Tab-separated table of C-alpha atoms in Angstrom:
chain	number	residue	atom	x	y	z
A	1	UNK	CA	0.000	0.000	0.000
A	2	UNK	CA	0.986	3.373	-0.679
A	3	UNK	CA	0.922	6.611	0.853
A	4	UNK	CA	0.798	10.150	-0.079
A	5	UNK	CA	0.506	13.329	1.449
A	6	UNK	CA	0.297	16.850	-0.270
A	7	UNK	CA	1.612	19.723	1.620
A	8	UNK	CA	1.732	23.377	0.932
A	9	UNK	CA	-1.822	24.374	0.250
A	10	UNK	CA	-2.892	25.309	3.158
A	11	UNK	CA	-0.607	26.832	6.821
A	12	UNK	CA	0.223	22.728	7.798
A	13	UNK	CA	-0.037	23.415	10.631
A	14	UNK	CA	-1.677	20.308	12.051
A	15	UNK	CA	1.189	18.447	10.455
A	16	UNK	CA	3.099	19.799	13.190
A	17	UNK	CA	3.862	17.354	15.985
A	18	UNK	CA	3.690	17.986	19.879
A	19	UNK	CA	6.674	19.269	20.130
A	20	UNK	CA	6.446	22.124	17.374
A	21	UNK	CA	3.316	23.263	17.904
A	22	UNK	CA	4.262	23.953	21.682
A	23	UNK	CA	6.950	26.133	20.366
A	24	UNK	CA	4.970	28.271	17.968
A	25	UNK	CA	3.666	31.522	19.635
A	26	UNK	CA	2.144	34.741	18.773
A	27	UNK	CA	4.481	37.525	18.627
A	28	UNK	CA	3.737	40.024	21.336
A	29	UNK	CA	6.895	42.600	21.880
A	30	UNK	CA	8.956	43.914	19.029
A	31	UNK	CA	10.842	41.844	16.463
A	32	UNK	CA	13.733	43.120	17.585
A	33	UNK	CA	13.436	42.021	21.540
A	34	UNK	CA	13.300	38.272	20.354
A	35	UNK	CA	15.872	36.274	21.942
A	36	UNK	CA	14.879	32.674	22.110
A	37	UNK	CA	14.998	31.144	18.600
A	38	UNK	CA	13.727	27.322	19.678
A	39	UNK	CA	10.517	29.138	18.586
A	40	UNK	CA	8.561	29.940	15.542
A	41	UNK	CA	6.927	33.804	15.665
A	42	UNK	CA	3.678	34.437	14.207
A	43	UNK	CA	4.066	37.968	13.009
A	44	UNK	CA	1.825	40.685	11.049
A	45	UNK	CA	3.163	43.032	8.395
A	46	UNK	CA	2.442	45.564	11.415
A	47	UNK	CA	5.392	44.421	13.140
A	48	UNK	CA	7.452	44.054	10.202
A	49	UNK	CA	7.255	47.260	9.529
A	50	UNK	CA	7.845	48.268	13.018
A	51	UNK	CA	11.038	46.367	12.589
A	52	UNK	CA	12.179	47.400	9.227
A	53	UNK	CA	11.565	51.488	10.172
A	54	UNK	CA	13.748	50.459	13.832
A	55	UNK	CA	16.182	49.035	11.548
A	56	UNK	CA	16.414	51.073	8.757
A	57	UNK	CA	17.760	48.825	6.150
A	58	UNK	CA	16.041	45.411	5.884
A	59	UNK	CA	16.154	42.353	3.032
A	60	UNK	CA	13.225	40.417	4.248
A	61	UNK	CA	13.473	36.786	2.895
A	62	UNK	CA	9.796	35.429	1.993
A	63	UNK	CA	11.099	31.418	3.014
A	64	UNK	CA	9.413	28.032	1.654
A	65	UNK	CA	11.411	25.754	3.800
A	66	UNK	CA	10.635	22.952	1.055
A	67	UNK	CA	11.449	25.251	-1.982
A	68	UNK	CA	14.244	23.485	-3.950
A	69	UNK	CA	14.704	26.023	-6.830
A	70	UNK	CA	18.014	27.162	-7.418
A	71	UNK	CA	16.408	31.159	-6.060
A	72	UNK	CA	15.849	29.213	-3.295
A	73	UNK	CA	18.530	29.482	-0.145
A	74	UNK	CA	18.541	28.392	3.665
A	75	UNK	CA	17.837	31.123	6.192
A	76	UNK	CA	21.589	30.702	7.259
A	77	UNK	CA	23.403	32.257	3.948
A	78	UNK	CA	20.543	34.852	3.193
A	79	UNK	CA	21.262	36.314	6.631
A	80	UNK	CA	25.407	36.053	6.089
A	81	UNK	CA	24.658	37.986	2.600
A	82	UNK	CA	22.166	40.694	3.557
A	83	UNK	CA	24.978	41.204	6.405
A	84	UNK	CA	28.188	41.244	4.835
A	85	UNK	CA	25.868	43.968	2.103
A	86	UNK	CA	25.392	46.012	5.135
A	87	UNK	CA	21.398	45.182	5.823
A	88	UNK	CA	19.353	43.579	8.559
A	89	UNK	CA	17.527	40.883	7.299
A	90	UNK	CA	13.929	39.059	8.300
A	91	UNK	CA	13.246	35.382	7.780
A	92	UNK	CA	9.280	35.319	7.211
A	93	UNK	CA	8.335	31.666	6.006
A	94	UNK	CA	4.418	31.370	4.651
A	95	UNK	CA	3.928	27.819	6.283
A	96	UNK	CA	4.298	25.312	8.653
A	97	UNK	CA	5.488	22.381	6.620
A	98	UNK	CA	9.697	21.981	7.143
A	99	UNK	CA	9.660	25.266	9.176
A	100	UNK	CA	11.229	24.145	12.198
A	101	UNK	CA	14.365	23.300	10.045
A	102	UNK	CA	15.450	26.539	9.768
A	103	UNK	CA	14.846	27.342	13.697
A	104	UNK	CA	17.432	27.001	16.413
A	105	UNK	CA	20.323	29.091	14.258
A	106	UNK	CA	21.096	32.945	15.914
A	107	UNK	CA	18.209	34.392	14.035
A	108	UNK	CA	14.558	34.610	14.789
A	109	UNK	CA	12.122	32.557	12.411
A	110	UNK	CA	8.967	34.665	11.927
A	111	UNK	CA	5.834	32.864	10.278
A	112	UNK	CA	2.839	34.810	8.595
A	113	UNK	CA	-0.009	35.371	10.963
A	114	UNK	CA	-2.862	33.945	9.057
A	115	UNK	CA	-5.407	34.640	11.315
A	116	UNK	CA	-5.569	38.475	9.789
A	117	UNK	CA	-6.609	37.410	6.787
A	118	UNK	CA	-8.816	34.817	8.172
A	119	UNK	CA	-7.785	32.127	5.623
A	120	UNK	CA	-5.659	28.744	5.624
A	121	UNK	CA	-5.138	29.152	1.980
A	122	UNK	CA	-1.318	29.540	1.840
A	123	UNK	CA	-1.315	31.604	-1.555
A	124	UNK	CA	-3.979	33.775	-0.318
A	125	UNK	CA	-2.734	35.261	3.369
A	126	UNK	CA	0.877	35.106	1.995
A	127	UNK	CA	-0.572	37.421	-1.278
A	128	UNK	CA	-2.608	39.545	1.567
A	129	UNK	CA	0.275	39.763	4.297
A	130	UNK	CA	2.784	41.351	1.555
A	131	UNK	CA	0.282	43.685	0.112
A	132	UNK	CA	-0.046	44.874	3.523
A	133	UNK	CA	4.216	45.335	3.856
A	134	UNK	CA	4.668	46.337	0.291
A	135	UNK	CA	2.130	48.093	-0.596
A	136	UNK	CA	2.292	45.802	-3.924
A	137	UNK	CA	0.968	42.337	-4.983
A	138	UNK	CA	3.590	39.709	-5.183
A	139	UNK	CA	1.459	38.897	-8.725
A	140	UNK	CA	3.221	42.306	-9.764
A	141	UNK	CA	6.620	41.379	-8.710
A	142	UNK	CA	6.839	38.660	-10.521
A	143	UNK	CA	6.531	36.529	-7.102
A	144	UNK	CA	9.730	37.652	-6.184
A	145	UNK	CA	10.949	36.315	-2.675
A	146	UNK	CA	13.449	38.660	-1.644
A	147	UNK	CA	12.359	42.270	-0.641
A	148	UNK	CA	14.699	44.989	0.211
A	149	UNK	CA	13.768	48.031	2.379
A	150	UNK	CA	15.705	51.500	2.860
A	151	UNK	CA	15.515	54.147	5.151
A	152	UNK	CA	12.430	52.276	6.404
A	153	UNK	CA	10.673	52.204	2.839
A	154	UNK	CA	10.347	49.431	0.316
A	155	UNK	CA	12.380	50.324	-3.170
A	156	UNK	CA	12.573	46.495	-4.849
A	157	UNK	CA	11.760	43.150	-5.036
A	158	UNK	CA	14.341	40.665	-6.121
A	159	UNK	CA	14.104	36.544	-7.365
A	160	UNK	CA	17.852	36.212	-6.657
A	161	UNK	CA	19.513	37.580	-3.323
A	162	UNK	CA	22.503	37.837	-5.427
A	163	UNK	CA	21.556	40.362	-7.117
A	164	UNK	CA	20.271	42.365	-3.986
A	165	UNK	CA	22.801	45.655	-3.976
């Protein structure tokens, strides 16, 4: 007999175990006041935003922990490249499913608050939650996943952090 699950559609959330969903909690202080990373932080574009006009210069990293295309990087080497190009960066993943791969490192791991939009529709609150921080649809960014902020305002959206300047 064979098995198959399909993932990704909606938050997967209840493909969490025990274990994980214990260690996923609402964000309540600032982005910037995190200090235990064991956890996964469901944020808003509200506190992004807080973050990103604290910070100045952000490259927020729209993560799909299962995303395999070559645009696709771990949390780990976007952070050492939006550092050593003089930014802060974000880590904001749109699901549930493989998230708790990327948490543990020295960064926080945020995850999109779907509740906001009320929806479990992954495409939809992730479309609805960067409208909100971009002021743009992802649809006319070419679904970009990297999105770099200066001065505390949002000036492009790139597919390859590479090319992030």
């Amino acid at each position: 007999m064979v098995s198959c699950s399909i993932g990704g559609i909606y938050t997967d959330y209840n493909k969490l175990n025990k274990q994980e969903k214990n260690n996923v909690v609402a964000l309540t202080g600032n982005i910037s006041d995190i200090q235990d990373y064991k956890k996964l932080y469901k944020t808003t574009a509200e506190q992004v935003k807080q973050y990103i006009n604290e910070k100045k210069n952000v490259v927020v990293y729209n993560y799909v922990p299962f995303c395999r295309a070559e645009n696709c990087i771990s949390p780990n080497m976007f952070i050492n490249e939006a550092k050593l190009k003089g930014y802060s960066a974000l880590v904001i993943t749109n699901t549930y499913l493989d998230a708790f791969i990327a948490v543990g490192n020295d960064f926080p791991l945020l995850i999109i608050d779907n509740s906001k939009y009320n929806t479990k529709l992954r495409g939809k609150y992730t479309d609805l939650f960067y409208k909100d921080l971009l002021g743009v649809s992802l649809k006319s960014i070419n679904y970009a996943s990297y999105y770099l902020f200066k001065d505390g305002k949002y000036i492009k959206s790139y597919k390859n952090s590479k090319d992030i300047q």
